[in-house]
């Protein structure tokens, strides 16, 4: 039986100007390829993304096509991919997975009838059992936990949550060998050459109301052991010449045991690689005595969810952090010679222009990487439910849920004004003399490189707005509508 795993064609974010293989897809592929005839297609790095998908489906005639949805912003790409698959091979069973469809499965199924099933939550065990059932020509899937679908009478069926994998060490190494790791788009240009995104843990056991990750993973945290983490880093160094990593774990140092084990393992093997990791202020304060060890083990930046400079805003999203803790955590990271990235949000209901000025003032002394976003109510979260109940959502066009374009007015500003405020604050931060000084004179090469990267983007945007110069162009990108025109025929009726 042939299984085609697809990451659909996507438009790359302008500020990234690069792409990385989906850690979720690589892990799922590694688990399933041991028992099934599997192929993985990342359409975004193909020269002709939609045509490549159509040609691959036409050639393989796969019994099952799995489509990944990395984030809400990408859901329409997945739906269009499902429609194209069904048009080319109506007999292919289409399954999609990811946080967005998992958290609103019925709405997703009814919006796109080309989707046969949603794999709800963690995918490895559910997809393995599902593919075995398809191999056996089984027609009743109601006993396979973790599936959502519409039955023959158009009733929504959810088979129930599947228990999560307890020990992530039982999973194989991600299937990097199935990917074109040397494609020119692959990397993180803001961090330097030979960079990549990796994941070593799943979930978060905190309850921030805006976070879809904690809901998707059922507020459960699991991590690979330090030994296997460093095994993967060594593989990426030796086989793929990768040296700089953004670690996508929601919290890297949730337990001291993991932190201590990671430091010991990295110091023992001396891989010489650099990592940017995520944490929380309270955990950084707890682990202050480990900070020198983290730096010596290769961690060059901690990303901290500071969120805002007003305690009322942190309390509103149930952050369970005090502003004093955020300040202290940033001081600790800087004291021990590492960079600080603060993830921040604007667009709260009671937020004023003065609040935003205070935010800039609060983080300026500490932050090297200004990770400003617009607060976005993702489906399935408590924050979304509350904003929807209050009637504050201006749109449910999910393509606008990118944390850059505001989808809600505030008490004092329109959504459009918040979007403009986001752009303005980014410029104020990075064009400040302090940040320009870092770009040329910081002792940290990565920081100099990072600031030059974002200055280049800022200059390009300025030249575009003032003089009409062209913006950066993703050469492989094509809208689905343009592809259908190029193709010369529409999709089959009903798709």
Short mmCIF file of C-alpha atoms in Angstrom, two decimals:
data_model
loop_
_atom_site.label_atom_id
_atom_site.label_comp_id
_atom_site.label_asym_id
_atom_site.label_seq_id
_atom_site.Cartn_x
_atom_site.Cartn_y
_atom_site.Cartn_z
CA UNK A 1 0.00 0.00 0.00
CA UNK A 2 1.33 3.43 -0.96
CA UNK A 3 1.15 6.33 1.51
CA UNK A 4 2.03 9.83 0.32
CA UNK A 5 2.77 12.32 3.10
CA UNK A 6 2.44 15.92 1.91
CA UNK A 7 3.40 19.31 3.26
CA UNK A 8 1.37 21.50 0.85
CA UNK A 9 2.62 24.53 -1.11
CA UNK A 10 3.00 27.55 1.15
CA UNK A 11 3.92 31.18 0.81
CA UNK A 12 7.03 31.83 2.88
CA UNK A 13 6.82 34.69 5.36
CA UNK A 14 8.69 37.75 4.10
CA UNK A 15 10.68 38.20 7.31
CA UNK A 16 11.91 34.57 7.21
CA UNK A 17 12.89 34.30 3.54
CA UNK A 18 13.58 30.61 4.04
CA UNK A 19 11.94 27.29 4.76
CA UNK A 20 12.57 24.33 7.04
CA UNK A 21 11.36 20.74 6.87
CA UNK A 22 8.40 20.14 9.17
CA UNK A 23 9.69 18.38 12.32
CA UNK A 24 6.26 16.78 12.73
CA UNK A 25 6.30 15.34 9.21
CA UNK A 26 9.86 14.06 9.57
CA UNK A 27 8.98 12.29 12.82
CA UNK A 28 5.76 10.81 11.45
CA UNK A 29 7.52 9.62 8.30
CA UNK A 30 10.27 7.95 10.35
CA UNK A 31 7.70 6.06 12.40
CA UNK A 32 5.61 4.90 9.45
CA UNK A 33 8.29 4.12 6.86
CA UNK A 34 9.33 1.02 8.81
CA UNK A 35 6.05 -0.72 7.96
CA UNK A 36 4.60 1.06 4.93
CA UNK A 37 5.62 2.14 1.44
CA UNK A 38 5.92 5.86 2.17
CA UNK A 39 7.00 8.92 0.24
CA UNK A 40 7.28 12.45 1.67
CA UNK A 41 6.70 15.47 -0.58
CA UNK A 42 7.35 19.00 0.69
CA UNK A 43 5.73 21.04 -2.06
CA UNK A 44 7.12 24.43 -0.97
CA UNK A 45 10.64 23.57 -2.10
CA UNK A 46 9.54 22.18 -5.47
CA UNK A 47 10.13 24.34 -8.56
CA UNK A 48 6.46 23.95 -9.47
CA UNK A 49 4.68 23.20 -6.16
CA UNK A 50 1.10 22.48 -7.24
CA UNK A 51 2.13 20.76 -10.46
CA UNK A 52 4.57 18.57 -8.51
CA UNK A 53 1.76 17.48 -6.20
CA UNK A 54 -0.57 16.69 -9.07
CA UNK A 55 2.08 14.77 -10.99
CA UNK A 56 3.13 12.77 -7.93
CA UNK A 57 -0.45 11.75 -7.11
CA UNK A 58 -1.09 10.86 -10.74
CA UNK A 59 2.05 8.71 -10.88
CA UNK A 60 1.82 6.98 -7.49
CA UNK A 61 -1.97 6.57 -7.25
CA UNK A 62 -1.56 6.36 -3.46
CA UNK A 63 -4.23 4.62 -1.42
CA UNK A 64 -3.80 7.22 1.32
CA UNK A 65 -2.56 10.81 1.20
CA UNK A 66 -1.70 12.49 4.49
CA UNK A 67 -1.61 16.31 4.49
CA UNK A 68 0.10 18.34 7.20
CA UNK A 69 -1.32 21.58 8.62
CA UNK A 70 1.51 23.32 10.46
CA UNK A 71 -0.59 26.27 11.63
CA UNK A 72 -3.98 27.93 11.23
CA UNK A 73 -2.55 30.34 8.65
CA UNK A 74 -1.86 27.37 6.34
CA UNK A 75 -5.24 25.59 6.54
CA UNK A 76 -6.45 26.74 3.12
CA UNK A 77 -3.27 25.40 1.51
CA UNK A 78 -4.11 22.00 3.01
CA UNK A 79 -7.72 22.20 1.83
CA UNK A 80 -6.63 23.07 -1.71
CA UNK A 81 -4.14 20.22 -1.67
CA UNK A 82 -6.94 17.85 -0.60
CA UNK A 83 -9.14 19.09 -3.46
CA UNK A 84 -6.35 18.61 -5.98
CA UNK A 85 -5.62 15.09 -4.73
CA UNK A 86 -9.28 14.11 -5.03
CA UNK A 87 -9.50 15.63 -8.50
CA UNK A 88 -6.50 13.64 -9.72
CA UNK A 89 -7.32 10.39 -7.92
CA UNK A 90 -10.82 10.26 -6.38
CA UNK A 91 -9.98 6.87 -4.83
CA UNK A 92 -7.21 8.26 -2.63
CA UNK A 93 -8.23 8.55 1.02
CA UNK A 94 -7.27 12.02 2.25
CA UNK A 95 -6.28 12.46 5.90
CA UNK A 96 -5.14 15.78 7.36
CA UNK A 97 -3.53 16.47 10.71
CA UNK A 98 -2.22 19.32 12.83
CA UNK A 99 -3.44 21.64 15.58
CA UNK A 100 -6.02 23.60 13.56
CA UNK A 101 -8.04 20.67 12.17
CA UNK A 102 -7.60 18.74 15.42
CA UNK A 103 -9.12 21.53 17.49
CA UNK A 104 -12.07 22.29 15.16
CA UNK A 105 -12.51 19.01 13.27
CA UNK A 106 -16.20 19.18 12.40
CA UNK A 107 -15.97 22.70 11.00
CA UNK A 108 -12.92 21.69 8.95
CA UNK A 109 -14.58 18.58 7.52
CA UNK A 110 -17.73 20.45 6.55
CA UNK A 111 -15.78 23.29 4.96
CA UNK A 112 -13.72 20.96 2.76
CA UNK A 113 -15.51 17.82 1.62
CA UNK A 114 -12.36 16.55 -0.09
CA UNK A 115 -11.03 15.66 3.38
CA UNK A 116 -12.06 12.14 4.39
CA UNK A 117 -10.52 11.96 7.86
CA UNK A 118 -8.78 14.13 10.40
CA UNK A 119 -6.06 12.60 12.54
CA UNK A 120 -6.79 14.35 15.83
CA UNK A 121 -3.75 15.02 17.99
CA UNK A 122 -0.56 12.98 17.99
CA UNK A 123 -0.22 11.17 14.69
CA UNK A 124 2.16 8.22 14.90
CA UNK A 125 0.00 5.55 16.55
CA UNK A 126 -3.28 6.69 15.02
CA UNK A 127 -1.93 6.76 11.46
CA UNK A 128 -0.18 3.42 11.88
CA UNK A 129 -3.41 1.75 12.99
CA UNK A 130 -5.39 3.55 10.28
CA UNK A 131 -3.03 2.49 7.48
CA UNK A 132 -3.13 -1.11 8.68
CA UNK A 133 -6.93 -0.96 8.54
CA UNK A 134 -6.83 0.40 4.99
CA UNK A 135 -4.41 -2.38 4.01
CA UNK A 136 -6.94 -4.93 5.28
CA UNK A 137 -9.71 -3.25 3.22
CA UNK A 138 -11.48 -2.42 6.47
CA UNK A 139 -14.49 -0.14 6.08
CA UNK A 140 -15.35 0.58 9.70
CA UNK A 141 -12.89 2.94 11.36
CA UNK A 142 -15.00 3.79 14.39
CA UNK A 143 -12.80 1.79 16.76
CA UNK A 144 -9.58 3.58 15.83
CA UNK A 145 -8.97 6.24 18.45
CA UNK A 146 -7.90 9.68 17.25
CA UNK A 147 -10.02 9.96 14.10
CA UNK A 148 -12.72 12.43 13.09
CA UNK A 149 -14.89 12.07 10.00
CA UNK A 150 -18.38 12.46 8.58
CA UNK A 151 -20.29 9.20 8.19
CA UNK A 152 -22.55 8.18 5.30
CA UNK A 153 -25.43 10.16 6.76
CA UNK A 154 -23.28 13.27 7.22
CA UNK A 155 -23.07 12.83 11.00
CA UNK A 156 -19.88 14.01 12.64
CA UNK A 157 -17.96 11.15 14.27
CA UNK A 158 -15.06 11.53 16.69
CA UNK A 159 -13.67 8.23 17.89
CA UNK A 160 -12.11 9.69 21.05
CA UNK A 161 -8.70 10.90 22.14
CA UNK A 162 -5.85 8.46 21.84
CA UNK A 163 -3.51 8.26 24.85
CA UNK A 164 -0.29 10.10 24.17
CA UNK A 165 3.00 8.29 23.67
CA UNK A 166 4.56 8.24 27.12
CA UNK A 167 8.22 7.81 26.18
CA UNK A 168 9.40 9.83 23.17
CA UNK A 169 12.67 7.87 23.22
CA UNK A 170 10.69 5.03 21.67
CA UNK A 171 10.31 7.04 18.46
CA UNK A 172 12.95 6.68 15.73
CA UNK A 173 15.22 9.49 14.61
CA UNK A 174 13.38 11.95 12.32
CA UNK A 175 13.57 10.92 8.65
CA UNK A 176 16.00 13.56 7.41
CA UNK A 177 17.09 11.10 4.72
CA UNK A 178 13.72 11.54 2.99
CA UNK A 179 14.28 15.27 2.56
CA UNK A 180 16.33 17.48 0.25
CA UNK A 181 18.41 18.96 3.05
CA UNK A 182 20.58 20.92 0.59
CA UNK A 183 17.76 22.89 -1.03
CA UNK A 184 18.77 26.59 -1.04
CA UNK A 185 15.64 27.60 0.89
CA UNK A 186 16.44 25.34 3.84
CA UNK A 187 17.73 27.19 6.88
CA UNK A 188 17.24 30.23 9.10
CA UNK A 189 18.99 33.15 7.38
CA UNK A 190 18.58 35.38 10.43
CA UNK A 191 20.81 33.02 12.46
CA UNK A 192 23.48 32.17 9.92
CA UNK A 193 24.49 29.50 7.43
CA UNK A 194 23.75 25.81 8.02
CA UNK A 195 20.92 26.46 10.48
CA UNK A 196 17.77 24.39 11.07
CA UNK A 197 14.68 23.91 13.25
CA UNK A 198 14.52 20.83 15.49
CA UNK A 199 12.06 19.50 18.08
CA UNK A 200 12.97 17.37 21.08
CA UNK A 201 9.82 17.68 23.20
CA UNK A 202 6.05 17.89 22.85
CA UNK A 203 3.60 20.04 24.72
CA UNK A 204 3.45 22.40 27.66
CA UNK A 205 1.72 21.88 30.99
CA UNK A 206 0.98 25.55 31.55
CA UNK A 207 -2.38 27.04 30.60
CA UNK A 208 -1.90 30.33 28.75
CA UNK A 209 -5.29 30.95 27.20
CA UNK A 210 -3.95 32.08 23.80
CA UNK A 211 -1.79 28.99 23.18
CA UNK A 212 -3.10 26.32 20.83
CA UNK A 213 -0.04 24.13 21.46
CA UNK A 214 -0.93 23.41 25.08
CA UNK A 215 -4.50 22.53 24.04
CA UNK A 216 -3.34 20.32 21.16
CA UNK A 217 -0.98 18.38 23.43
CA UNK A 218 -3.57 18.19 26.24
CA UNK A 219 -1.38 20.29 28.59
CA UNK A 220 1.04 17.39 28.76
CA UNK A 221 4.82 17.74 28.47
CA UNK A 222 7.10 14.94 27.26
CA UNK A 223 10.71 15.11 26.15
CA UNK A 224 13.38 12.97 24.66
CA UNK A 225 16.33 12.06 26.87
CA UNK A 226 19.48 14.23 26.71
CA UNK A 227 21.38 11.34 25.11
CA UNK A 228 18.99 11.08 22.16
CA UNK A 229 18.85 14.86 21.82
CA UNK A 230 22.60 15.00 21.36
CA UNK A 231 22.52 11.90 19.14
CA UNK A 232 20.27 13.84 16.77
CA UNK A 233 22.48 16.92 16.91
CA UNK A 234 25.53 14.80 16.10
CA UNK A 235 23.70 13.21 13.17
CA UNK A 236 22.78 16.63 11.80
CA UNK A 237 26.37 17.77 12.11
CA UNK A 238 28.02 14.70 10.63
CA UNK A 239 25.52 13.87 7.87
CA UNK A 240 24.09 17.29 6.98
CA UNK A 241 26.66 19.84 8.19
CA UNK A 242 24.13 21.70 10.36
CA UNK A 243 25.52 23.77 13.21
CA UNK A 244 22.92 26.33 14.40
CA UNK A 245 19.48 25.35 15.66
CA UNK A 246 16.22 26.86 16.76
CA UNK A 247 14.73 24.32 19.16
CA UNK A 248 10.96 24.41 18.73
CA UNK A 249 10.12 22.84 22.12
CA UNK A 250 7.61 25.06 23.92
CA UNK A 251 9.79 24.84 27.04
CA UNK A 252 13.32 23.47 26.84
CA UNK A 253 14.16 23.32 30.55
CA UNK A 254 10.86 22.36 32.15
CA UNK A 255 12.73 19.97 34.45
CA UNK A 256 16.15 20.51 35.97
CA UNK A 257 16.92 16.88 35.22
CA UNK A 258 16.71 17.54 31.48
CA UNK A 259 18.79 20.71 31.75
CA UNK A 260 21.51 19.06 33.78
CA UNK A 261 21.55 16.01 31.51
CA UNK A 262 21.78 18.15 28.38
CA UNK A 263 24.71 20.14 29.78
CA UNK A 264 26.53 16.95 30.78
CA UNK A 265 25.94 15.26 27.42
CA UNK A 266 27.00 18.28 25.34
CA UNK A 267 30.12 18.88 27.42
CA UNK A 268 31.07 15.23 27.07
CA UNK A 269 30.65 15.10 23.28
CA UNK A 270 31.68 18.69 22.45
CA UNK A 271 29.73 18.95 19.20
CA UNK A 272 30.46 22.69 18.92
CA UNK A 273 26.89 23.46 17.82
CA UNK A 274 24.77 26.45 18.84
CA UNK A 275 21.14 26.43 19.99
CA UNK A 276 18.35 28.94 20.54
CA UNK A 277 15.78 27.59 23.01
CA UNK A 278 12.48 28.61 24.61
CA UNK A 279 11.70 28.93 28.30
CA UNK A 280 9.70 30.83 30.92
CA UNK A 281 10.87 33.48 33.34
CA UNK A 282 10.17 31.40 36.45
CA UNK A 283 12.16 28.45 35.11
CA UNK A 284 15.13 30.62 34.16
CA UNK A 285 15.15 32.06 37.68
CA UNK A 286 14.96 28.55 39.11
CA UNK A 287 17.87 27.42 36.92
CA UNK A 288 20.12 30.47 37.40
CA UNK A 289 22.89 28.19 38.65
CA UNK A 290 22.77 26.25 35.36
CA UNK A 291 23.10 29.26 33.05
CA UNK A 292 26.86 29.11 32.64
CA UNK A 293 26.49 25.42 31.89
CA UNK A 294 23.83 26.10 29.27
CA UNK A 295 26.08 28.67 27.59
CA UNK A 296 29.06 26.31 27.58
CA UNK A 297 26.81 23.57 26.15
CA UNK A 298 26.05 25.78 23.14
CA UNK A 299 22.88 27.68 24.03
CA UNK A 300 23.33 31.20 22.71
CA UNK A 301 19.81 32.59 23.14
CA UNK A 302 16.82 32.09 25.41
CA UNK A 303 13.42 32.98 24.02
CA UNK A 304 11.21 34.13 26.88
CA UNK A 305 7.45 34.64 26.72
CA UNK A 306 7.45 38.13 28.21
CA UNK A 307 4.19 38.95 26.35
CA UNK A 308 3.71 42.54 27.61
CA UNK A 309 4.83 45.19 30.08
CA UNK A 310 1.47 45.40 31.86
CA UNK A 311 0.64 42.87 34.56
CA UNK A 312 -3.05 43.13 33.74
CA UNK A 313 -2.36 41.78 30.25
CA UNK A 314 -0.38 38.81 31.58
CA UNK A 315 -3.16 38.04 34.02
CA UNK A 316 -5.75 38.31 31.26
CA UNK A 317 -4.16 35.39 29.39
CA UNK A 318 -3.39 33.45 32.60
CA UNK A 319 0.37 33.61 32.09
CA UNK A 320 1.07 32.94 35.79
CA UNK A 321 4.14 35.19 35.67
CA UNK A 322 4.87 38.51 37.39
CA UNK A 323 6.54 41.37 35.56
CA UNK A 324 9.31 41.33 38.16
CA UNK A 325 10.04 37.73 37.15
CA UNK A 326 10.30 38.67 33.48
CA UNK A 327 12.74 41.45 34.31
CA UNK A 328 14.82 39.21 36.56
CA UNK A 329 14.92 36.39 33.97
CA UNK A 330 16.17 38.71 31.24
CA UNK A 331 18.81 40.08 33.59
CA UNK A 332 20.00 36.55 34.38
CA UNK A 333 20.32 35.53 30.73
CA UNK A 334 22.25 38.70 29.87
CA UNK A 335 24.48 38.35 32.95
CA UNK A 336 25.56 34.90 31.82
CA UNK A 337 26.52 36.01 28.33
CA UNK A 338 23.54 34.80 26.29
CA UNK A 339 21.12 36.66 24.07
CA UNK A 340 17.50 37.41 24.99
CA UNK A 341 14.63 37.05 22.59
CA UNK A 342 11.35 38.29 24.06
CA UNK A 343 8.13 37.11 22.50
CA UNK A 344 5.60 39.91 22.89
CA UNK A 345 2.01 40.66 21.93
CA UNK A 346 0.04 43.81 21.25
CA UNK A 347 -3.66 44.21 20.50
CA UNK A 348 -5.25 43.53 23.90
CA UNK A 349 -8.74 44.97 24.35
CA UNK A 350 -7.83 47.61 26.98
CA UNK A 351 -4.38 48.37 25.58
CA UNK A 352 -3.51 52.01 24.93
CA UNK A 353 -0.79 53.71 22.94
CA UNK A 354 0.90 54.48 26.25
CA UNK A 355 0.91 50.75 27.11
CA UNK A 356 2.75 50.06 23.88
CA UNK A 357 5.30 52.77 24.63
CA UNK A 358 5.84 51.22 28.06
CA UNK A 359 6.38 47.85 26.39
CA UNK A 360 9.21 49.24 24.26
CA UNK A 361 10.70 50.97 27.28
CA UNK A 362 10.48 47.84 29.44
CA UNK A 363 12.32 45.46 27.08
CA UNK A 364 14.83 47.89 25.53
CA UNK A 365 17.65 47.34 28.10
CA UNK A 366 17.58 43.56 27.78
CA UNK A 367 16.27 42.31 24.46
CA UNK A 368 18.44 41.40 21.46
CA UNK A 369 15.69 39.85 19.36
CA UNK A 370 12.39 41.75 19.47
CA UNK A 371 9.78 39.04 18.82
CA UNK A 372 6.70 41.23 18.54
CA UNK A 373 3.41 39.71 17.41
CA UNK A 374 -0.23 40.73 17.27
CA UNK A 375 -2.29 38.70 19.72
CA UNK A 376 -4.25 36.19 17.66
CA UNK A 377 -7.19 34.08 18.91
CA UNK A 378 -6.49 30.61 17.55
CA UNK A 379 -9.46 28.24 17.19
CA UNK A 380 -9.75 25.76 20.02
CA UNK A 381 -8.21 28.03 22.66
CA UNK A 382 -9.99 29.64 25.59
CA UNK A 383 -8.96 33.02 24.23
CA UNK A 384 -10.70 32.32 20.91
CA UNK A 385 -13.85 31.14 22.65
CA UNK A 386 -13.96 34.29 24.77
CA UNK A 387 -13.30 36.67 21.86
CA UNK A 388 -15.89 34.87 19.75
CA UNK A 389 -18.46 35.06 22.58
CA UNK A 390 -17.83 38.79 22.94
CA UNK A 391 -18.19 39.33 19.20
CA UNK A 392 -14.71 40.79 18.80
CA UNK A 393 -13.56 38.69 15.84
CA UNK A 394 -13.70 40.78 12.67
CA UNK A 395 -13.10 37.77 10.44
CA UNK A 396 -12.78 34.01 10.42
CA UNK A 397 -10.70 34.05 7.28
CA UNK A 398 -7.95 31.86 8.72
CA UNK A 399 -5.36 33.12 6.22
CA UNK A 400 -5.31 36.36 8.19
CA UNK A 401 -4.45 34.60 11.47
CA UNK A 402 -0.70 35.09 11.05
CA UNK A 403 0.12 37.11 14.21
CA UNK A 404 1.03 40.06 11.98
CA UNK A 405 -2.35 41.23 10.74
CA UNK A 406 -4.78 42.09 13.56
CA UNK A 407 -8.17 40.37 13.38
CA UNK A 408 -9.75 42.28 16.29
CA UNK A 409 -10.37 45.90 17.16
CA UNK A 410 -9.46 47.09 20.64
CA UNK A 411 -11.31 49.55 22.82
CA UNK A 412 -9.13 52.37 21.50
CA UNK A 413 -7.90 51.23 18.07
CA UNK A 414 -9.16 49.51 14.95
CA UNK A 415 -7.58 46.26 13.80
CA UNK A 416 -5.96 48.17 10.96
CA UNK A 417 -4.37 50.58 13.41
CA UNK A 418 -3.02 47.70 15.49
CA UNK A 419 -1.49 46.17 12.36
CA UNK A 420 0.20 49.49 11.62
CA UNK A 421 1.32 49.81 15.24
CA UNK A 422 3.04 46.43 14.94
CA UNK A 423 5.02 47.57 11.90
CA UNK A 424 5.85 50.89 13.55
CA UNK A 425 7.11 49.27 16.76
CA UNK A 426 9.33 46.85 14.86
CA UNK A 427 10.90 49.76 13.03
CA UNK A 428 11.34 51.81 16.19
CA UNK A 429 13.06 48.92 17.87
CA UNK A 430 15.48 47.88 15.16
CA UNK A 431 16.26 51.40 13.88
CA UNK A 432 17.17 52.59 17.37
CA UNK A 433 20.86 53.68 17.71
CA UNK A 434 21.39 50.98 20.35
CA UNK A 435 20.38 48.23 17.90
CA UNK A 436 22.35 49.76 15.02
CA UNK A 437 25.42 49.76 17.29
CA UNK A 438 24.89 46.03 17.97
CA UNK A 439 24.78 45.36 14.24
CA UNK A 440 28.37 46.53 13.80
CA UNK A 441 30.05 46.30 17.20
CA UNK A 442 28.45 43.50 19.21
CA UNK A 443 30.94 40.86 20.38
CA UNK A 444 28.46 38.19 19.36
CA UNK A 445 28.76 37.27 15.64
CA UNK A 446 25.25 35.80 15.54
CA UNK A 447 23.79 39.03 16.93
CA UNK A 448 25.61 41.13 14.34
CA UNK A 449 24.40 38.81 11.60
CA UNK A 450 20.84 38.79 12.96
CA UNK A 451 20.55 42.57 13.03
CA UNK A 452 22.03 42.93 9.54
CA UNK A 453 19.47 40.42 8.25
CA UNK A 454 16.53 42.37 9.65
CA UNK A 455 18.02 45.71 8.60
CA UNK A 456 18.16 44.37 5.05
CA UNK A 457 14.48 43.43 5.23
CA UNK A 458 13.63 46.84 6.66
CA UNK A 459 15.54 48.69 3.93
CA UNK A 460 13.85 46.58 1.25
CA UNK A 461 10.42 47.40 2.70
CA UNK A 462 11.28 51.11 2.92
CA UNK A 463 12.45 51.23 -0.71
CA UNK A 464 9.30 49.39 -1.75
CA UNK A 465 6.96 51.75 0.09
CA UNK A 466 8.72 54.99 -0.89
CA UNK A 467 10.18 54.30 -4.32
CA UNK A 468 8.22 51.27 -5.53
CA UNK A 469 11.22 48.93 -5.58
CA UNK A 470 10.27 45.23 -5.71
CA UNK A 471 10.08 43.18 -2.52
CA UNK A 472 11.78 39.83 -2.03
CA UNK A 473 10.09 37.21 -4.21
CA UNK A 474 9.67 33.53 -3.41
CA UNK A 475 10.43 32.16 -6.85
CA UNK A 476 8.59 28.89 -6.34
CA UNK A 477 5.35 30.37 -5.00
CA UNK A 478 2.14 30.14 -6.99
CA UNK A 479 -1.40 30.62 -5.76
CA UNK A 480 -3.75 27.70 -6.19
CA UNK A 481 -6.03 29.85 -8.35
CA UNK A 482 -3.15 30.73 -10.68
CA UNK A 483 -2.20 27.08 -10.93
CA UNK A 484 -5.71 26.11 -11.99
CA UNK A 485 -5.61 28.77 -14.70
CA UNK A 486 -2.23 27.49 -15.88
CA UNK A 487 -3.57 23.95 -15.77
CA UNK A 488 -6.35 24.91 -18.12
CA UNK A 489 -9.22 23.09 -16.45
CA UNK A 490 -11.13 23.49 -13.18
CA UNK A 491 -11.45 20.92 -10.45
CA UNK A 492 -14.13 18.28 -10.73
CA UNK A 493 -17.62 19.36 -9.70
CA UNK A 494 -18.13 19.40 -5.96
CA UNK A 495 -14.47 19.99 -5.05
#
